[in-house]
CSV table of C-alpha atoms in Angstrom, one decimal:
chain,number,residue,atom,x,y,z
W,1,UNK,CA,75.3,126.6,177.4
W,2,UNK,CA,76.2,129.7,176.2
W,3,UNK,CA,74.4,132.3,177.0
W,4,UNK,CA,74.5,135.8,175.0
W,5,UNK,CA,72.8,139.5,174.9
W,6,UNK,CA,71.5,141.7,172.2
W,7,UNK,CA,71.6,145.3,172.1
W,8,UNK,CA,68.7,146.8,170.2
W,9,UNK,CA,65.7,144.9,169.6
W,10,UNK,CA,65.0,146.4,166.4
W,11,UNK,CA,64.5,145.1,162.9
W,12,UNK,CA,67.8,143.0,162.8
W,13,UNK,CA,67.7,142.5,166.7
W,14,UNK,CA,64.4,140.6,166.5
W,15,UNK,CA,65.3,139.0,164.1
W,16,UNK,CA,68.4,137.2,166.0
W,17,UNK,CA,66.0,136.4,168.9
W,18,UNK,CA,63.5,134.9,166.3
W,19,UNK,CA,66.2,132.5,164.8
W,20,UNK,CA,67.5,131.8,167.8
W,21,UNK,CA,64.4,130.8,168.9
W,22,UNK,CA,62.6,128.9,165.6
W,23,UNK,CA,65.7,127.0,164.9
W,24,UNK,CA,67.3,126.2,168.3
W,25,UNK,CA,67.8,122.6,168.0
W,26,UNK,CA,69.5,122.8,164.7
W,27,UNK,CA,71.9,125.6,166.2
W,28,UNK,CA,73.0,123.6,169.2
W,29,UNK,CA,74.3,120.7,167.0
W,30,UNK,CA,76.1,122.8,164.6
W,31,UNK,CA,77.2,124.9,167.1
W,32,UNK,CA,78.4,122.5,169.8
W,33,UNK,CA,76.0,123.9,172.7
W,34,UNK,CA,72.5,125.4,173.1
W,35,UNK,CA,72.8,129.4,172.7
W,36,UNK,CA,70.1,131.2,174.7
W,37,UNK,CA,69.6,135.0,174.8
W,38,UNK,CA,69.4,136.0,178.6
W,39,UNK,CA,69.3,140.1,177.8
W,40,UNK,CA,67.5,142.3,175.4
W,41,UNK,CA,68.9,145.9,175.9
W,42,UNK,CA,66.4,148.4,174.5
W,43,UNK,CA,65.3,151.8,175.5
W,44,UNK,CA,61.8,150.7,175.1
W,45,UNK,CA,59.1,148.3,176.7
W,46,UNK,CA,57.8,145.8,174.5
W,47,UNK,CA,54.4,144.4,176.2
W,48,UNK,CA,53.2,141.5,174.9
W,49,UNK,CA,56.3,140.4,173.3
W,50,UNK,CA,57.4,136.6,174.3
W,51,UNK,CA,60.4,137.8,175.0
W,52,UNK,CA,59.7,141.2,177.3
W,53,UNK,CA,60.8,139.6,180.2
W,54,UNK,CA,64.3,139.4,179.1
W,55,UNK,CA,64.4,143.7,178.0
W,56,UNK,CA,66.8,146.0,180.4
W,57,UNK,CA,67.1,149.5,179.8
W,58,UNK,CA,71.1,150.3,180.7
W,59,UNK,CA,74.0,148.7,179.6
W,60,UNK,CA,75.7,147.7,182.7
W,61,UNK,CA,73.0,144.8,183.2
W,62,UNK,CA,75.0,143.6,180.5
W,63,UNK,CA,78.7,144.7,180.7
W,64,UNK,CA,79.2,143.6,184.5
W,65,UNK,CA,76.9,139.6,183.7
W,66,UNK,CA,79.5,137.3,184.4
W,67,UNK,CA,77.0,134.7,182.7
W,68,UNK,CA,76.8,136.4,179.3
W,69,UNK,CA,79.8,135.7,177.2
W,70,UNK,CA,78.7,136.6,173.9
W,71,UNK,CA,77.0,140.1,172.8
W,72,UNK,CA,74.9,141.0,169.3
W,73,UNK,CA,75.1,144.8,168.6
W,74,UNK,CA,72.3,145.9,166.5
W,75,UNK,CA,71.4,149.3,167.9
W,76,UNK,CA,73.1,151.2,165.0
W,77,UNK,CA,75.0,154.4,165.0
W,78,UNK,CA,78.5,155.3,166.2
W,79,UNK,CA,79.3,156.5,169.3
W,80,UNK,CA,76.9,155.1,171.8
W,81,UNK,CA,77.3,152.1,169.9
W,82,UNK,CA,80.9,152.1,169.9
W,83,UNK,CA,81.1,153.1,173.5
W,84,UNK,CA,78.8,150.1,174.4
W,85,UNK,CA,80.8,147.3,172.2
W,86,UNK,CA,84.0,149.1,174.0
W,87,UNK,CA,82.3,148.2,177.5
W,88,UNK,CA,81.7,144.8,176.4
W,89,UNK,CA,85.3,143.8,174.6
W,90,UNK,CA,87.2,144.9,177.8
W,91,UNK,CA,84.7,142.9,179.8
W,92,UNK,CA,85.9,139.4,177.7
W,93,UNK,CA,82.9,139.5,175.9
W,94,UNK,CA,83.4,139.0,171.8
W,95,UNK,CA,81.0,141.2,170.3
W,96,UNK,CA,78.6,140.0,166.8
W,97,UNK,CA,77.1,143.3,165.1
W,98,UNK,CA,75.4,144.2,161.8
W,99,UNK,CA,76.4,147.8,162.6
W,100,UNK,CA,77.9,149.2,159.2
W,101,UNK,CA,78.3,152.4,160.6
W,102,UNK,CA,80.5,151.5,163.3
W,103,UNK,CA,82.7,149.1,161.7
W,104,UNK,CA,83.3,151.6,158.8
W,105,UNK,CA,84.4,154.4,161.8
W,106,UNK,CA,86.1,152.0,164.1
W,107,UNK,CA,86.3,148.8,162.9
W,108,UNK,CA,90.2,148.7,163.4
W,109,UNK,CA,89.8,150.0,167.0
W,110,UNK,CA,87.6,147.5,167.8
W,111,UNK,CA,89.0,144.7,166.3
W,112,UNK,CA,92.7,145.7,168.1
W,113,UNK,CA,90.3,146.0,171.2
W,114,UNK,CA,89.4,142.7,171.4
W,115,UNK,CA,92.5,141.1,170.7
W,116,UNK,CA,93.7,143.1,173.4
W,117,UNK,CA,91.5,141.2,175.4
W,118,UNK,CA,91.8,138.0,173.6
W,119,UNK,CA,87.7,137.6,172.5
W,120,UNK,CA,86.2,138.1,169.0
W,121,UNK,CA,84.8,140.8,167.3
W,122,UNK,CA,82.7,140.0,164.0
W,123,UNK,CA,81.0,141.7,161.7
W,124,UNK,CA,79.8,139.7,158.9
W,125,UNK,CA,76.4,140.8,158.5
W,126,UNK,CA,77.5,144.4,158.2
W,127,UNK,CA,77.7,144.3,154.4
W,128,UNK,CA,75.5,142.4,152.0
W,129,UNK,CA,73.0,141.2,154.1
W,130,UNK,CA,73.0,137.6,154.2
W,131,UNK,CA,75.9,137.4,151.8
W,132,UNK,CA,79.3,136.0,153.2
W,133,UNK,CA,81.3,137.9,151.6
W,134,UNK,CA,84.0,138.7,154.8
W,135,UNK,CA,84.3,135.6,155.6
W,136,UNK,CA,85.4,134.4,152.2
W,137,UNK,CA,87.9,137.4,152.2
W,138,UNK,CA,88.9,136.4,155.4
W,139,UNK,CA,89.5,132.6,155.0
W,140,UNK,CA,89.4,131.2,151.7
W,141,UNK,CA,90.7,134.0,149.8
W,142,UNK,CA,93.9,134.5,152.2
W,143,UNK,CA,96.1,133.4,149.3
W,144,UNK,CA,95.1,136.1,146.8
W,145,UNK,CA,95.9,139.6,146.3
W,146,UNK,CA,92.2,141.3,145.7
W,147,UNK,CA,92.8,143.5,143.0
W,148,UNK,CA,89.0,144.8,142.2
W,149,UNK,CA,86.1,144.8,144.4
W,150,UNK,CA,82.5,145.9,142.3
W,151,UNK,CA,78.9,145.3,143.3
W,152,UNK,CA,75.3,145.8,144.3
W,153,UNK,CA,76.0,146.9,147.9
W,154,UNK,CA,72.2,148.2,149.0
W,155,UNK,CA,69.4,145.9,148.9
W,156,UNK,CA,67.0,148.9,149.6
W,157,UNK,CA,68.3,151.2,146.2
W,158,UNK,CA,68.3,147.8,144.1
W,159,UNK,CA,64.8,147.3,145.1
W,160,UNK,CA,63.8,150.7,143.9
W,161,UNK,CA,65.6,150.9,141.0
W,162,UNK,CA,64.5,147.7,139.7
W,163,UNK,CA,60.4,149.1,140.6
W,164,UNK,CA,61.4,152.0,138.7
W,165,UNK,CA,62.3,150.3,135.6
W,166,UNK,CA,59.9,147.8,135.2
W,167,UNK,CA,56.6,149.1,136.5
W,168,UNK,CA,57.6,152.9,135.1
W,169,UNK,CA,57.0,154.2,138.6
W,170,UNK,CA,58.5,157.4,140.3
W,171,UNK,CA,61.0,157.7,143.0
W,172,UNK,CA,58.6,158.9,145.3
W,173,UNK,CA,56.2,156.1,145.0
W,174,UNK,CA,58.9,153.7,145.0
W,175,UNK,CA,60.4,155.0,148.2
W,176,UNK,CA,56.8,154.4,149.7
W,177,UNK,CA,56.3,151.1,148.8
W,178,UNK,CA,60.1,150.1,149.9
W,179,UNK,CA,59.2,151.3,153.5
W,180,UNK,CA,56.4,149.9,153.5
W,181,UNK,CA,57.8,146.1,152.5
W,182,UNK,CA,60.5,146.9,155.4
W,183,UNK,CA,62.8,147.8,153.1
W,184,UNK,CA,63.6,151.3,154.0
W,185,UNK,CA,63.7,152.8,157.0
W,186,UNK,CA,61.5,155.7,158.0
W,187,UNK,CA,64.6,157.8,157.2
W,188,UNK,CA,66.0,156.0,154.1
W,189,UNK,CA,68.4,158.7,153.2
W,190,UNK,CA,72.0,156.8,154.5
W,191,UNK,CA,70.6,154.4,151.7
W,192,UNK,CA,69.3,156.1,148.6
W,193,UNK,CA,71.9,159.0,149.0
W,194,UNK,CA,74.8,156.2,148.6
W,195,UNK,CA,76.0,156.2,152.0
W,196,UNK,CA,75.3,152.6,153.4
W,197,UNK,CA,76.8,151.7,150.6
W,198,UNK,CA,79.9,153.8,150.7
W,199,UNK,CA,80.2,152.3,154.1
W,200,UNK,CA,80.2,148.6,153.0
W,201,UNK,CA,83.3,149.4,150.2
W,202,UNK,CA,84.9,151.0,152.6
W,203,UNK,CA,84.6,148.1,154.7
W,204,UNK,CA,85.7,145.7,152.0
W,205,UNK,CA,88.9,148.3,151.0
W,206,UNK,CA,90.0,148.2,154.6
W,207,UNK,CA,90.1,144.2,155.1
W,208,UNK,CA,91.3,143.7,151.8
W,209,UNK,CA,94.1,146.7,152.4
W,210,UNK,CA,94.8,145.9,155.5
W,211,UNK,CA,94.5,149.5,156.4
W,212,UNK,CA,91.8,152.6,157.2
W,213,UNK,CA,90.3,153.8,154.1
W,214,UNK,CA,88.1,156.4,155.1
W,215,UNK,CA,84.4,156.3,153.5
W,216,UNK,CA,84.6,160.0,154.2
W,217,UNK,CA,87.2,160.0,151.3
W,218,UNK,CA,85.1,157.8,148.7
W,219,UNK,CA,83.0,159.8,146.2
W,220,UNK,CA,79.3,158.7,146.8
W,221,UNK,CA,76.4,159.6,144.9
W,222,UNK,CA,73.0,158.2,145.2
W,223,UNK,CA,69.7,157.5,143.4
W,224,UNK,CA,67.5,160.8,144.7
W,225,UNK,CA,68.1,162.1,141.2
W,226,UNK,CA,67.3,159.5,139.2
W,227,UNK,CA,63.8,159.9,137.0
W,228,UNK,CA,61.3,157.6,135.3
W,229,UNK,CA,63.2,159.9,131.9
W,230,UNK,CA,66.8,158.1,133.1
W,231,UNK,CA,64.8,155.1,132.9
W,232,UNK,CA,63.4,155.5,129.5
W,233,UNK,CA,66.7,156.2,128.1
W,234,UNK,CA,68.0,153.4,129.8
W,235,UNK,CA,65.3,151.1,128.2
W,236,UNK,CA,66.2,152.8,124.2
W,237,UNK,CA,69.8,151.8,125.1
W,238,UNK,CA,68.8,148.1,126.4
W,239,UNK,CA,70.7,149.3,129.9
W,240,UNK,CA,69.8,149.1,133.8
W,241,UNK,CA,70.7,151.5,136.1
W,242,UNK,CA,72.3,150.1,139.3
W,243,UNK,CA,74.1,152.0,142.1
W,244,UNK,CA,77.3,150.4,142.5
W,245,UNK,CA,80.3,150.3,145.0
W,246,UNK,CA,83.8,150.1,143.6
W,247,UNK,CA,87.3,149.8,144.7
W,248,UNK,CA,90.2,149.5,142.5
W,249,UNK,CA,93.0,148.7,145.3
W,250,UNK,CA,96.6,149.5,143.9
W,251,UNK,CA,99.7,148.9,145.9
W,252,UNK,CA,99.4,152.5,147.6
W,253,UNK,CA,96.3,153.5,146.9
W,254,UNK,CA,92.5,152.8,145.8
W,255,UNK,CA,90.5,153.6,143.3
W,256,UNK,CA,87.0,153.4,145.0
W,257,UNK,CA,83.6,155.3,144.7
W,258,UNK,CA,79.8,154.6,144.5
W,259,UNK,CA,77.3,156.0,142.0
W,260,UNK,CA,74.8,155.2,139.8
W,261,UNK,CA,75.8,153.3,136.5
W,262,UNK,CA,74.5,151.9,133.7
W,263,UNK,CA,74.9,148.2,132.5
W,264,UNK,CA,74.5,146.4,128.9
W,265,UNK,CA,72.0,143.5,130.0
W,266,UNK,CA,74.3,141.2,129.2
W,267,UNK,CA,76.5,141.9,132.1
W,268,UNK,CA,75.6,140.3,135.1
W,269,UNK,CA,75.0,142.7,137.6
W,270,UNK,CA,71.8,143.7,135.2
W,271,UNK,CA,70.2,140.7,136.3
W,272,UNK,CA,70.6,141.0,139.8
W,273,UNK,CA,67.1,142.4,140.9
W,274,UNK,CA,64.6,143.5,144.0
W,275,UNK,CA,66.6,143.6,147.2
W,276,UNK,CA,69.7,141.3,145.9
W,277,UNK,CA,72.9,142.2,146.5
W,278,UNK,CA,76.0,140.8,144.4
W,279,UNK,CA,79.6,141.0,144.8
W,280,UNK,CA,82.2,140.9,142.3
W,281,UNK,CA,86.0,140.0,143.7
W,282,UNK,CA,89.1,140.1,140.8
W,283,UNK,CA,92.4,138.6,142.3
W,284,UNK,CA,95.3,137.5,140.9
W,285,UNK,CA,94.9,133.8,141.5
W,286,UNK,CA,91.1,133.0,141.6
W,287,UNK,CA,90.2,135.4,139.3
W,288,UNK,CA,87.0,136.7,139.2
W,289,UNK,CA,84.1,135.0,141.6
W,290,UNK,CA,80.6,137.0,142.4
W,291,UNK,CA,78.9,136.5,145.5
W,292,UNK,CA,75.0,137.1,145.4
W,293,UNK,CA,71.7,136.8,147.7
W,294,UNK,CA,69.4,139.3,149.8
W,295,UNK,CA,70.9,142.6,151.0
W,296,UNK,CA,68.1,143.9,152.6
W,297,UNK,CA,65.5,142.5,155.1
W,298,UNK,CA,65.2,141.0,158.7
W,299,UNK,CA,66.0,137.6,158.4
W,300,UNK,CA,68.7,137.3,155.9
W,301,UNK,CA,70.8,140.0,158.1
W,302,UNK,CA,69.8,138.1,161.2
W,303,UNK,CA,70.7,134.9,159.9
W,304,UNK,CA,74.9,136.5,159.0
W,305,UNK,CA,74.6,137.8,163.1
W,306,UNK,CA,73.6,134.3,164.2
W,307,UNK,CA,75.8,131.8,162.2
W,308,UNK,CA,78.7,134.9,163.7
W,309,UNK,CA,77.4,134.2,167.4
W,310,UNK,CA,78.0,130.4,166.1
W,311,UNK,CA,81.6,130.9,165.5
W,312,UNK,CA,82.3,132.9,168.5
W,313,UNK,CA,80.6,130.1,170.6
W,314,UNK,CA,82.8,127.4,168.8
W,315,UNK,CA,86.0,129.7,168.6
W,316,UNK,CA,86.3,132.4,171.1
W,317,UNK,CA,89.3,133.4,171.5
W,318,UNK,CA,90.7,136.2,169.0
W,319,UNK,CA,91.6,135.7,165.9
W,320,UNK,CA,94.8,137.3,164.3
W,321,UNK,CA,94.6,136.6,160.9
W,322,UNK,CA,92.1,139.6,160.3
W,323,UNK,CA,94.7,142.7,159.7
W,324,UNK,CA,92.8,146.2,159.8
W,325,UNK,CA,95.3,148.8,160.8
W,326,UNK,CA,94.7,152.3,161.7
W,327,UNK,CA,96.8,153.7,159.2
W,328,UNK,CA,95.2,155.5,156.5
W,329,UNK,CA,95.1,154.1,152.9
W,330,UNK,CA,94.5,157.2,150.8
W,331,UNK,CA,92.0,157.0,148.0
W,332,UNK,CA,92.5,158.2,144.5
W,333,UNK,CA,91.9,161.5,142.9
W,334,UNK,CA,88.4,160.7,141.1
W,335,UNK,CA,89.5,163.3,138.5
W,336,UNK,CA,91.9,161.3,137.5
W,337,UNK,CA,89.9,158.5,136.1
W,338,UNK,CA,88.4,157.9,132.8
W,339,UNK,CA,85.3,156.3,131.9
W,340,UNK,CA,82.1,156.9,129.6
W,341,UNK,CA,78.8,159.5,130.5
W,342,UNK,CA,75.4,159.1,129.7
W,343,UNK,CA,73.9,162.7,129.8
W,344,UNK,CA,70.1,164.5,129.2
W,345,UNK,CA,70.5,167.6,128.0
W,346,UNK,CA,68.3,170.7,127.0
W,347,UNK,CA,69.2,171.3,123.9
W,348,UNK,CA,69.5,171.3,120.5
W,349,UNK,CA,72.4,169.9,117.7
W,350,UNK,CA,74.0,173.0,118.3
W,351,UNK,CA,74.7,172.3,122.0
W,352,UNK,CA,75.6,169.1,121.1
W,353,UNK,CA,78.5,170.5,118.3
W,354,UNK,CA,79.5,172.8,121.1
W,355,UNK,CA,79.9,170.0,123.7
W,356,UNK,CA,81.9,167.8,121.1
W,357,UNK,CA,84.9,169.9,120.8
W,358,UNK,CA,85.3,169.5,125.0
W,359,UNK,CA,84.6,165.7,124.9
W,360,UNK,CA,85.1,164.5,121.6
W,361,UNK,CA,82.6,162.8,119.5
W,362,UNK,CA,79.1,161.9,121.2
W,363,UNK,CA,76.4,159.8,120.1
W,364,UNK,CA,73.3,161.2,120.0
W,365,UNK,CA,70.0,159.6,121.7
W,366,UNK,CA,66.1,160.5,121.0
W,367,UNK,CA,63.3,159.1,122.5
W,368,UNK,CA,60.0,159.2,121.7
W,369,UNK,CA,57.9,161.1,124.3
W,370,UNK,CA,60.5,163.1,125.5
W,371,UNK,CA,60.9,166.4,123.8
W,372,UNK,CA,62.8,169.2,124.3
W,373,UNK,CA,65.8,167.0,125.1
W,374,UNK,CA,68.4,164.7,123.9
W,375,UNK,CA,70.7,162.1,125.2
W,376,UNK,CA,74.2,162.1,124.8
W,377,UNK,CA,76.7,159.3,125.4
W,378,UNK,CA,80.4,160.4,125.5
W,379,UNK,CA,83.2,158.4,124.4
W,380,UNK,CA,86.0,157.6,127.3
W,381,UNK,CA,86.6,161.0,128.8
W,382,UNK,CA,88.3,161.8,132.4
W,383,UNK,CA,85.8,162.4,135.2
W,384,UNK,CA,87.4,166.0,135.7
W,385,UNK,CA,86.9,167.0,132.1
W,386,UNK,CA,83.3,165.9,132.4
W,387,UNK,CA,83.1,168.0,135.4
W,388,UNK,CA,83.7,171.0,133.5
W,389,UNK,CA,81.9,170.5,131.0
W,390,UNK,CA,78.3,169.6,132.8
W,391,UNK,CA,79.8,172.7,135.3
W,392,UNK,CA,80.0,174.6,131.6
W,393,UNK,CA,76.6,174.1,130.8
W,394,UNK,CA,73.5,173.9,132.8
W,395,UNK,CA,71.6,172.4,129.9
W,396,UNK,CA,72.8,168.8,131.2
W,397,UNK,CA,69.7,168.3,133.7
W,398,UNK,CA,71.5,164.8,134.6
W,399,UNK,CA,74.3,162.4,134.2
W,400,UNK,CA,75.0,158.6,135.2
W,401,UNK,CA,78.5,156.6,134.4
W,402,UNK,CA,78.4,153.7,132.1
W,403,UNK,CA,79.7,150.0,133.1
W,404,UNK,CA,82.4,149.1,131.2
């Protein structure tokens, strides 16, 4: 039997316990031998909870078990959480989290860490929910050189951006009803300002690299700007807005970034919708392949921490074949880049002349209901030369990139 310990009986960290639990029987065959949580670290009581009897309040009821062999981190954050998993790794224990943040800081650290001490360390259900998209990039796509990673990365900005466009509801009022579904936290901001998801490509950049990119480095924007007017431009064009993560990886550097963009309904990623997430990978032998299903929620992530705790139970010793060095992959200049703007502006054909001889011919969008604006769409211009020009004129209230 093994027997294992979660740290932070949150969201996700119920969630374990509850699968653990409802589907016990069905884990011990696949997995070889019955898994049984023996600790539940947590800073708070839990009375009435089946499983209160199991809760400790400091981490050396865990580190110094001889008993527990396998730990789940889902506490969140960095350096507690890092200093915990730390403990653990150098006590022989692999270590399962869902911990974005952590991985994103120190996932090379820790994964050195426990190779050092021979054990795992996995993180699977640290981006895209449910989706397994690092194992794929760690097993069955060993052969190929990535060459393009693109996709829904946030289950909690999908979900409001698809609310927004069909029910023609506000940010705030989709924000609301997110948290209240579970999909948001009570402080959604490392979701809807971009960052969760400029964690996850920076995850994906690193294993498919090899090396640290820094999410610090990756240009993030998120959805706290967009209106129920974006929308209805979006609707006159027969586009959805998305916010997207997106790496580029070239030999010495990558391309990568995560904004807002808008995609022609044809294109796949307009159709992923509610708390999906969906992953796009371009390599050089497969080709392109899209991974898709739920981002966002408590059981989905749960159920990418337990079948993790499975492998560790049926493999634990470390596995080399991951590489995630510490040295830094630098990411591209964004200026560099060219691409095509959607743009409101306050304004008038004249505004619209003037603009034109910065960025070159722009087509012109009115909608009905809207007045005192326009909408422009450039042709393919380079990100810095749109930065001067919105910097040139305050008249442009907003601007999101088109999809190719």
């Amino acid at each position: 039997m093994a027997k294992i310990a979660v740290m932070g009986y949150g969201t996700v960290g119920s969630g374990v316990v509850e699968i653990l639990d409802r589907n016990r029987e069905l884990i011990t065959e696949r997995a070889g031998e019955a898994i049984t949580v023996k600790k539940i670290l947590d800073l708070r009581e839990f009375p009435g909870d089946p499983f209160e009897d199991l809760v400790v309040h400091d981490i050396t009821d865990i580190v110094y078990d001889d008993e527990i062999s396998i730990v789940v981190e889902t506490m969140g954050g960095v350096d507690i959480a890092t200093k915990f998993v730390s403990q653990c790794l150098e006590m022989g224990k692999s270590v399962i989290t869902s911990n974005k943040a952590m991985v994103a800081a120190n996932g090379s650290k820790l994964l050195e860490l426990a190779r050092e001490h021979d054990v795992r360390f996995i993180f699977e259900a640290s981006v895209g929910g449910g989706i397994p998209i690092i194992r794929n990039l760690r097993s069955c796509l060993t052969a190929d050189h990535i060459q393009k990673i693109f996709g829904i990365l946030n289950g909690t900005t999908n979900y409001m951006l698809t609310k927004m466009y069909d029910d023609g509801a506000g940010y705030d009022e989709v924000l609301k009803e997110a948290q209240e579904k579970g999909f948001a936290e009570a402080d959604p901001s490392a979701d809807v300002e971009g960052w969760d998801a400029c964690r996850k490509i920076a995850i994906l950049s690193s294993i498919v690299t090899g090396k640290f990119v820094d999410f610090e480095d990756v240009h993030t924007e998120g959805i706290t700007g967009i209106t129920p007017e974006d929308m209805a431009y979006a609707k006159h064009m027969d586009r959805v807005i998305r916010l997207v993560g997106s790496s580029v990886i070239e030999e010495d550097k990558v391309h990568a970034m995560v904004a807002p963009m808008l995609f022609d309904k044809e294109h796949a990623l307009a159709g992923v919708n509610m708390e999906f997430n969906a992953i796009f990978l371009t390599s050089d032998m497969l080709g392109d392949t899209m991974f898709y299903g739920q981002g966002a929620g408590k059981l989905p992530t749960a159920s990418a921490v337990v079948s993790d705790v499975m492998e560790a139970v049926q493999f634990p010793h470390a596995v080399k074949r991951l590489v995630w060095s510490a040295d830094k992959m630098p990411v591209a200049d964004l200026g560099e880049e060219k691409r095509r703007f959607f743009a409101r502006i306050h304004g008038d054909k004249a505004l619209v002349t003037e603009m034109e001889k910065e960025l070159g011919s722009l087509w012109v969008i009115k909608v009905e209901g809207l007045s005192g604006e326009l909408g422009i769409v450039t042709g393919e211009v380079s990100e810095a030369d749109f930065m001067m020009c919105r910097q040139k004129h305050p008249e442009i209230m907003s601007a999101i990139r088109l999809a190719d």
